[in-house]
C-alpha positions as CSV (number, residue, x, y, z in Angstrom):
1,P,1.6,-46.1,-40.2
2,A,0.1,-42.9,-41.2
3,A,0.8,-41.7,-37.7
4,R,4.5,-41.8,-38.5
5,A,6.2,-38.4,-37.4
6,A,5.9,-37.2,-41.1
7,G,4.9,-34.0,-42.9
8,P,1.2,-33.0,-41.6
9,G,-1.7,-35.1,-42.3
10,L,0.0,-37.8,-44.3
11,E,-1.9,-41.1,-45.2
12,E,-0.7,-44.3,-47.0
13,R,-2.7,-45.6,-49.7
14,L,-2.4,-48.2,-52.3
15,F,-2.7,-47.9,-56.0
16,Q,-3.2,-50.8,-58.5
17,Q,-0.2,-49.6,-60.8
18,V,0.3,-51.7,-64.3
19,R,3.3,-53.7,-64.4
20,D,4.5,-53.3,-67.8
21,H,3.5,-49.8,-69.3
22,F,5.2,-50.7,-72.6
23,S,3.9,-54.3,-73.4
24,F,0.4,-55.4,-74.2
25,E,1.2,-58.9,-73.7
26,T,1.5,-60.9,-70.2
27,C,2.6,-58.8,-67.8
28,G,0.8,-55.4,-69.5
29,N,-2.6,-56.1,-67.9
30,E,-1.7,-57.2,-64.3
31,T,-1.3,-55.0,-61.9
32,F,0.8,-54.5,-58.1
33,P,-0.2,-52.6,-55.2
34,Q,2.1,-49.3,-55.4
35,R,2.4,-47.2,-52.3
36,Y,1.4,-43.7,-51.8
37,L,1.3,-41.3,-49.1
38,V,-1.0,-38.2,-49.6
39,S,-2.1,-35.0,-47.3
40,A,-5.1,-33.0,-48.3
41,K,-4.5,-31.1,-45.0
42,F,-3.5,-27.6,-46.9
43,W,-5.3,-28.3,-49.9
44,K,-7.9,-25.6,-51.6
45,K,-10.2,-28.6,-52.9
46,G,-10.5,-28.4,-56.7
47,F,-8.4,-25.5,-56.9
48,G,-4.9,-25.7,-55.2
49,P,-1.7,-27.2,-57.2
50,I,-0.9,-30.9,-56.6
51,F,3.2,-31.2,-55.1
52,F,4.1,-34.3,-56.5
53,Y,7.0,-36.1,-54.8
54,T,8.9,-38.5,-57.3
55,G,10.1,-41.4,-54.7
56,N,13.4,-42.8,-55.6
57,E,15.5,-45.6,-54.3
58,G,14.1,-46.6,-50.6
59,D,11.1,-46.8,-48.4
60,I,8.9,-43.3,-49.4
61,W,8.5,-42.5,-45.8
62,T,12.2,-41.7,-45.7
63,F,11.8,-39.0,-48.2
64,A,8.3,-37.8,-46.8
65,Q,10.2,-37.4,-43.3
66,N,13.1,-35.5,-44.9
67,S,11.3,-32.8,-47.2
68,D,9.6,-30.5,-44.9
69,F,10.1,-27.9,-47.5
70,I,7.5,-29.4,-49.8
71,F,5.0,-28.8,-46.6
72,E,5.9,-25.4,-45.6
73,L,5.2,-24.5,-49.6
74,A,1.9,-26.4,-49.7
75,E,0.4,-24.5,-46.7
76,E,1.6,-21.1,-48.5
77,E,0.2,-22.6,-51.8
78,Q,-3.0,-24.3,-50.5
79,A,-1.7,-27.4,-52.4
80,L,-2.3,-31.4,-52.1
81,V,0.8,-33.1,-51.4
82,I,1.4,-36.7,-52.9
83,F,4.7,-38.9,-52.3
84,A,5.0,-41.8,-54.4
85,E,6.7,-44.8,-53.9
86,H,9.3,-46.0,-56.8
87,R,8.5,-49.7,-58.0
88,Y,10.9,-52.0,-56.6
89,Y,11.4,-50.4,-53.4
90,G,9.7,-50.1,-50.0
91,K,6.5,-51.9,-49.9
92,S,6.0,-51.3,-53.8
93,L,7.0,-54.8,-55.1
94,P,5.8,-55.8,-58.5
95,F,6.6,-59.4,-57.8
96,G,6.5,-59.1,-53.9
97,L,9.3,-60.3,-52.1
98,E,10.8,-62.2,-55.5
99,S,11.0,-58.9,-56.9
100,T,14.8,-58.5,-56.8
101,Q,15.4,-62.1,-57.9
102,L,17.1,-63.1,-61.2
103,K,14.3,-62.6,-63.9
104,K,12.1,-60.6,-61.9
105,T,14.1,-57.4,-62.2
106,G,13.2,-56.6,-66.0
107,L,10.6,-54.3,-65.0
108,L,12.9,-51.9,-63.1
109,T,13.9,-49.2,-65.1
110,V,13.5,-45.6,-65.0
111,E,11.0,-45.1,-68.0
112,Q,8.5,-47.6,-66.2
113,A,8.5,-45.7,-63.1
114,L,8.0,-42.0,-64.9
115,A,5.2,-43.9,-66.3
116,D,4.2,-45.4,-62.8
117,Y,4.0,-41.5,-61.8
118,A,2.2,-40.5,-65.0
119,V,-0.3,-42.9,-64.5
120,L,-0.7,-42.4,-60.5
121,I,-1.4,-38.6,-61.2
122,T,-3.7,-38.9,-64.1
123,E,-6.0,-41.4,-61.8
124,L,-5.5,-39.0,-58.6
125,K,-6.7,-35.9,-60.5
126,Q,-9.6,-37.9,-61.4
127,Q,-10.5,-39.0,-58.2
128,Y,-9.6,-35.9,-56.5
129,G,-11.8,-33.8,-58.7
130,A,-8.6,-32.0,-59.5
131,A,-8.4,-32.1,-63.2
132,D,-7.4,-28.3,-63.4
133,C,-4.8,-28.2,-60.9
134,P,-1.4,-27.9,-62.0
135,V,1.1,-30.5,-60.6
136,I,4.5,-29.7,-59.6
137,A,7.1,-32.3,-59.4
138,F,9.8,-32.3,-56.7
139,G,12.6,-34.6,-55.7
140,G,16.1,-35.1,-54.3
141,S,19.1,-36.9,-55.8
142,Y,17.8,-39.7,-58.1
143,G,14.3,-38.6,-57.1
144,G,15.6,-35.3,-58.4
145,M,16.6,-37.1,-61.8
146,L,13.1,-38.2,-61.8
147,S,11.2,-34.9,-61.3
148,A,13.4,-33.2,-64.2
149,Y,12.6,-36.3,-66.3
150,M,8.8,-36.0,-65.7
151,R,8.8,-32.3,-66.7
152,M,10.8,-33.4,-69.9
153,K,8.9,-36.3,-70.8
154,Y,5.4,-35.8,-69.6
155,P,5.1,-31.9,-69.8
156,N,1.3,-32.7,-70.5
157,I,0.8,-33.9,-66.8
158,V,3.6,-31.7,-65.0
159,A,3.9,-28.0,-65.2
160,G,7.4,-27.5,-63.5
161,A,9.9,-29.4,-61.6
162,L,12.4,-29.0,-58.8
163,A,15.2,-31.0,-59.3
164,A,17.5,-30.9,-55.8
165,S,20.8,-32.4,-56.0
166,A,20.4,-34.2,-59.2
167,P,23.4,-35.7,-60.9
168,L,22.1,-35.5,-64.6
169,L,25.1,-35.5,-66.2
170,S,27.2,-38.3,-64.3
171,V,24.5,-40.5,-64.5
172,A,24.6,-40.1,-68.2
173,G,28.3,-40.9,-68.4
174,L,29.2,-37.3,-68.8
175,G,32.0,-36.0,-66.7
176,D,35.0,-37.0,-64.9
177,P,35.1,-40.3,-62.9
178,T,37.8,-38.4,-60.2
179,Q,35.2,-35.9,-59.8
180,F,33.6,-37.6,-57.1
181,F,36.0,-38.4,-54.7
182,R,37.7,-35.6,-55.5
183,D,35.0,-33.4,-54.3
184,V,34.6,-35.9,-51.4
185,T,38.1,-35.0,-50.3
186,A,37.6,-31.5,-50.9
187,D,35.2,-31.2,-48.1
188,F,37.4,-32.8,-45.5
189,Q,40.1,-30.4,-46.9
190,K,37.8,-27.4,-46.6
191,S,36.8,-28.4,-42.9
192,S,40.7,-28.8,-41.9
193,P,43.9,-29.3,-43.9
194,G,45.2,-31.8,-41.7
195,C,42.7,-34.1,-41.7
196,V,43.3,-34.8,-45.1
197,T,46.8,-35.4,-44.2
198,A,46.1,-37.9,-41.7
199,V,43.4,-39.9,-43.4
200,R,46.1,-40.2,-46.5
201,K,48.8,-41.2,-43.7
202,A,46.3,-44.1,-42.3
203,F,45.6,-45.4,-45.7
204,Q,49.5,-45.6,-46.3
205,Q,49.9,-47.2,-43.2
206,I,47.3,-49.8,-43.7
207,K,48.8,-50.8,-47.0
208,D,52.4,-51.1,-45.8
209,L,50.9,-53.1,-43.2
210,C,49.3,-55.4,-45.7
211,L,52.3,-55.5,-47.8
212,S,54.4,-56.5,-44.8
213,G,51.7,-59.4,-44.0
214,A,50.7,-57.5,-40.5
215,Y,47.1,-58.5,-40.9
216,D,46.7,-58.8,-37.2
217,E,47.6,-55.2,-36.6
218,I,45.3,-54.1,-39.3
219,S,42.4,-55.8,-37.8
220,S,43.0,-54.7,-33.9
221,K,44.0,-51.1,-34.9
222,M,40.6,-50.9,-37.3
223,A,38.6,-53.0,-34.8
224,T,37.2,-55.2,-37.4
225,C,35.0,-58.6,-36.0
226,N,36.9,-61.0,-38.2
227,K,40.6,-60.8,-38.6
228,I,41.6,-59.6,-41.8
229,S,43.7,-62.3,-43.3
230,N,44.3,-61.5,-47.2
231,K,44.7,-58.7,-49.9
232,E,40.6,-59.1,-50.6
233,D,40.1,-58.1,-47.1
234,V,42.2,-55.3,-47.2
235,Y,40.5,-54.1,-50.5
236,Q,36.7,-54.4,-48.7
237,L,38.1,-52.5,-45.8
238,F,39.3,-49.7,-48.1
239,G,35.7,-49.7,-49.6
240,F,33.8,-49.8,-46.3
241,A,36.2,-47.1,-45.0
242,R,35.5,-44.8,-48.2
243,N,31.9,-45.1,-48.0
244,A,31.9,-43.3,-44.4
245,F,33.7,-40.6,-45.8
246,T,31.2,-40.4,-49.0
247,M,28.1,-40.4,-46.5
248,M,29.4,-37.8,-44.3
249,A,30.5,-35.5,-46.8
250,M,26.5,-35.9,-48.3
251,M,25.1,-35.6,-45.1
252,D,27.1,-32.7,-43.9
253,Y,24.2,-30.8,-42.4
254,P,24.6,-28.0,-39.5
255,Y,22.6,-30.2,-37.3
256,K,22.1,-33.8,-36.4
257,T,20.0,-36.2,-39.0
258,D,18.4,-39.2,-39.2
259,F,18.3,-39.4,-42.8
260,M,20.6,-42.2,-44.1
261,G,22.2,-43.4,-41.1
262,H,22.1,-41.2,-37.8
263,L,24.9,-38.4,-38.0
264,P,26.0,-35.5,-35.4
265,A,25.5,-31.9,-36.8
266,N,28.4,-31.4,-39.1
267,P,29.7,-34.7,-39.5
268,V,32.6,-33.7,-41.8
269,K,34.2,-31.7,-38.8
270,V,33.2,-34.2,-35.9
271,G,35.1,-36.8,-38.1
272,C,38.2,-34.7,-38.7
273,E,38.4,-34.1,-34.8
274,Q,38.3,-37.8,-34.2
275,I,40.9,-38.6,-36.4
276,L,43.3,-35.9,-35.4
277,A,42.6,-36.5,-31.7
278,H,44.8,-39.6,-32.3
279,T,48.4,-40.3,-32.6
280,D,48.0,-43.1,-34.4
281,P,46.3,-42.5,-37.7
282,V,45.2,-45.8,-38.2
283,Q,43.1,-46.0,-35.1
284,G,42.0,-42.1,-35.9
285,L,40.7,-43.6,-39.2
286,A,39.0,-46.4,-37.3
287,A,37.3,-43.5,-35.1
288,L,36.7,-41.2,-38.0
289,V,34.4,-44.1,-39.9
290,G,32.8,-44.5,-36.5
291,V,31.0,-41.3,-36.6
292,F,29.1,-43.1,-39.3
293,Y,29.2,-46.7,-38.8
294,N,29.0,-46.6,-34.8
295,S,26.9,-43.7,-34.3
296,S,25.5,-45.1,-31.0
297,G,28.8,-45.9,-29.8
298,S,27.7,-49.1,-28.5
299,A,29.6,-51.6,-31.3
300,Q,32.5,-53.3,-30.3
301,C,34.0,-53.8,-33.7
302,Y,32.9,-53.2,-37.2
303,D,31.6,-56.2,-39.3
304,I,33.1,-55.0,-42.4
305,Y,31.3,-57.0,-45.0
306,Q,28.1,-56.5,-43.2
307,L,28.0,-52.7,-42.5
308,Y,29.4,-52.1,-46.3
309,Q,28.1,-54.3,-49.5
310,S,30.2,-53.5,-52.5
311,C,28.2,-53.2,-55.7
312,A,28.0,-51.5,-59.2
313,D,27.9,-48.0,-57.5
314,P,31.1,-46.9,-56.2
315,T,29.3,-44.2,-53.6
316,G,27.5,-47.4,-52.2
317,C,24.3,-49.6,-52.6
318,G,23.4,-49.7,-48.9
319,I,22.2,-53.0,-47.6
320,G,18.9,-55.2,-47.9
321,S,16.6,-55.4,-51.0
322,D,16.5,-51.9,-51.7
323,A,20.3,-51.8,-52.2
324,E,19.6,-55.3,-54.4
325,A,17.5,-52.8,-56.6
326,W,19.7,-50.0,-57.0
327,D,22.2,-52.4,-57.9
328,Y,20.5,-53.8,-60.6
329,Q,19.6,-50.1,-61.7
330,V,23.2,-48.7,-61.7
331,C,24.2,-52.2,-63.8
332,T,21.6,-51.1,-66.5
333,E,21.0,-47.5,-67.5
334,I,22.3,-45.8,-64.5
335,N,26.1,-44.9,-65.2
336,L,28.1,-44.4,-61.9
337,T,31.8,-45.4,-62.7
338,F,33.3,-43.2,-60.4
339,N,36.8,-44.1,-58.8
340,S,39.3,-43.0,-56.3
341,N,43.1,-43.0,-57.3
342,N,44.9,-41.6,-54.8
343,V,46.3,-38.6,-56.7
344,T,43.5,-36.3,-57.1
345,D,41.9,-37.7,-53.5
346,M,43.0,-39.2,-50.4
347,F,41.6,-42.5,-50.8
348,P,43.3,-45.8,-51.8
349,E,43.6,-46.3,-55.5
350,M,40.2,-48.4,-56.2
351,P,39.5,-48.3,-60.0
352,F,36.3,-49.0,-61.5
353,T,36.2,-49.4,-65.3
354,E,33.6,-49.9,-67.6
355,A,34.9,-53.3,-68.0
356,M,34.7,-54.0,-64.4
357,R,31.3,-52.5,-64.3
358,E,30.2,-55.1,-67.4
359,Q,31.9,-58.1,-65.7
360,Y,30.4,-57.6,-62.4
361,C,26.8,-56.6,-64.0
362,W,27.0,-59.7,-65.8
363,R,27.8,-62.2,-63.4
364,K,25.5,-60.8,-60.7
365,W,22.3,-59.8,-63.1
366,H,23.0,-61.4,-66.4
367,V,22.6,-57.8,-68.0
368,R,25.0,-55.5,-69.8
369,P,24.8,-52.1,-69.0
370,R,24.0,-49.8,-72.0
371,A,26.3,-46.8,-71.2
372,H,24.7,-44.4,-73.8
373,W,21.1,-44.8,-73.5
374,L,20.1,-42.2,-70.8
375,R,21.8,-39.3,-73.0
376,T,19.5,-40.6,-75.9
377,N,16.4,-41.1,-73.8
378,F,16.9,-38.6,-71.3
379,W,18.9,-36.0,-73.6
380,G,22.3,-35.9,-72.0
381,G,23.3,-32.4,-71.1
382,D,21.4,-30.8,-74.1
383,L,18.3,-29.8,-72.2
384,K,17.7,-26.6,-73.9
385,S,14.5,-27.8,-75.1
386,A,13.0,-28.4,-71.8
387,S,11.1,-25.5,-69.7
388,N,10.2,-25.1,-66.2
389,I,12.8,-26.6,-64.0
390,I,14.7,-25.8,-61.2
391,F,18.4,-27.7,-60.6
392,S,19.5,-26.7,-57.1
393,N,23.1,-27.9,-56.0
394,G,24.9,-27.7,-52.5
395,D,28.6,-26.7,-52.6
396,L,29.2,-28.9,-50.2
397,D,27.6,-31.8,-52.2
398,P,30.0,-34.7,-53.9
399,W,27.1,-34.9,-56.3
400,A,26.9,-31.3,-57.3
401,G,29.9,-32.0,-59.9
402,G,27.8,-34.3,-61.7
403,G,24.5,-31.8,-61.9
404,I,23.5,-28.9,-63.9
405,N,25.1,-25.9,-62.5
406,S,24.5,-23.0,-64.9
407,S,21.2,-22.0,-66.2
408,L,20.3,-23.0,-69.3
409,S,17.4,-20.5,-70.1
410,P,15.4,-18.1,-68.5
411,S,13.0,-21.3,-67.2
412,L,15.9,-23.9,-66.7
413,I,17.3,-22.1,-63.7
414,A,20.5,-23.4,-61.7
415,L,20.3,-22.6,-58.0
416,T,23.7,-23.1,-55.8
417,I,23.1,-23.3,-52.0
418,K,26.7,-22.0,-50.5
419,G,27.7,-24.2,-47.4
420,G,24.5,-27.0,-48.4
421,A,25.1,-30.5,-48.7
422,H,23.0,-33.2,-50.4
423,H,19.4,-31.5,-51.4
424,L,19.6,-29.5,-48.2
425,D,16.6,-27.2,-49.7
426,L,13.8,-29.9,-49.6
427,R,14.5,-30.0,-45.7
428,G,12.5,-27.6,-43.3
429,P,14.2,-24.7,-41.9
430,N,16.4,-25.0,-38.6
431,P,18.0,-22.2,-37.1
432,A,21.5,-23.7,-37.9
433,D,21.1,-23.4,-41.7
434,P,23.3,-21.4,-43.9
435,P,22.0,-18.0,-44.8
436,S,21.8,-19.3,-48.8
437,V,19.7,-22.2,-48.3
438,T,17.2,-19.8,-47.0
439,E,17.5,-17.5,-49.7
440,V,17.3,-20.4,-52.3
441,R,14.0,-21.8,-50.7
442,K,12.5,-18.3,-51.2
443,L,13.6,-18.1,-54.5
444,E,12.5,-21.8,-55.2
445,A,8.8,-20.9,-53.9
446,S,8.6,-17.5,-55.8
447,I,9.4,-19.4,-59.2
448,I,7.0,-22.5,-58.1
449,N,4.2,-19.6,-57.5
450,G,5.0,-18.5,-61.1
451,W,4.3,-21.6,-62.7
452,V,1.3,-22.5,-60.8
453,K,0.1,-19.0,-61.7
454,S,0.6,-19.3,-65.3
455,A,-0.7,-22.8,-65.5
456,G,-3.9,-21.3,-63.9
457,M,-4.0,-18.5,-66.3
458,E,-3.4,-21.1,-69.6
459,R,-6.5,-23.1,-68.0
460,A,-8.9,-20.1,-67.6
461,R,-7.9,-19.2,-71.5
462,E,-8.3,-22.6,-72.8
463,K,-11.6,-22.8,-71.1
464,R,-12.6,-19.3,-72.5
465,S,-11.6,-20.3,-76.1
466,G,-13.0,-24.0,-75.4
467,A,-16.4,-22.5,-76.0
468,S,-15.1,-22.0,-79.7
469,A,-12.8,-24.8,-79.9
470,G,-12.4,-26.2,-83.3
471,G,-10.7,-23.2,-84.8
472,W,-7.5,-25.2,-84.9
473,L,-9.2,-27.6,-87.1
């Protein structure tokens, strides 16, 4: 696997990680193999900093293959690069293939994941003879939340953090539940105002067909593999379609990508062109969602229950065991009660209340969400006592509205990328990049360089005064 086309010189390794950091009983002394990727290609041994990617909800290779900025910066800073996989995702499974079964999910928390990273960093520093090397945490999206939390919870271990597109406020239940789909709509509106009108018309026609019982017509125009035969199927169709818009807005990069699905350059623009090229809005909608669901162009029909599985995250969980793990996380600590209402957005009215979430999570996982816990444990919006965190957001990214968009102090810096989608800044440079992201990457590089330097000076001071230590006691 080390040969996979990801950043320079990455090798896959396993670390025997503690299963339960917060108990000394049964699981506390048991371990599981946690996967991490490491590259010492640019490292100035014993001196260069450590760049640590706090893995998020998926296979760690996916993030390593889409974060070339970290390697570019590592070359400049002569850094050791580590990408750590989040517990319960990819191959880092505390209970093997049974990890996402009922009763095995209890150790899937943000707190356990951060403790994994703290322990892993501490051990690897020792292994590599890197005791004096400052650590900078990097992450995008949920991974960006984790990199910020690492700096907040373990400032003794992490000297600074780049939290790219990290929706710290919305996940804590702060902010407006209509914001997300309003911003997805705004992306399509910006691309072409006629697009939103056509989308609204398509959804309205499906609703009308549904009310008159014309399910066959919906099925044939939307090209579903199985006949749509009741209101539940239509609701699933709405969720399936809305999810395509979400993914296209998040991944609205100016060049083609294979990050979360295979998408063309500027997918929002391409999607709008598709719907506007059809005289029948519903057939146009089928073509638009195909930009995401049928990128190969070879699918004859859409299996709407297979391609989209509704879960406790209205922006989508994906499919497979990683999706199950994420569903559990959004049923416990992470709050994503976004809804669409067909007024402030172009989507059908699809409520997702706290009560609906509670009911779903109890039925599926036998857990009750703790809506306020993240605010208590990770400070909600009151972050001013933290330091050395960059919060970057792209103005095309529907997640940006739930993140930190203005600086909170001279060392809690918010940066906005004009024309940037979901954590574009973590990606490597590309000729199609908007000028804004090039500027932001430069700024991030210089801020991080400052953190590395001052951490080095701090260490040197400690060593000098170490000789006369005890002055404090």
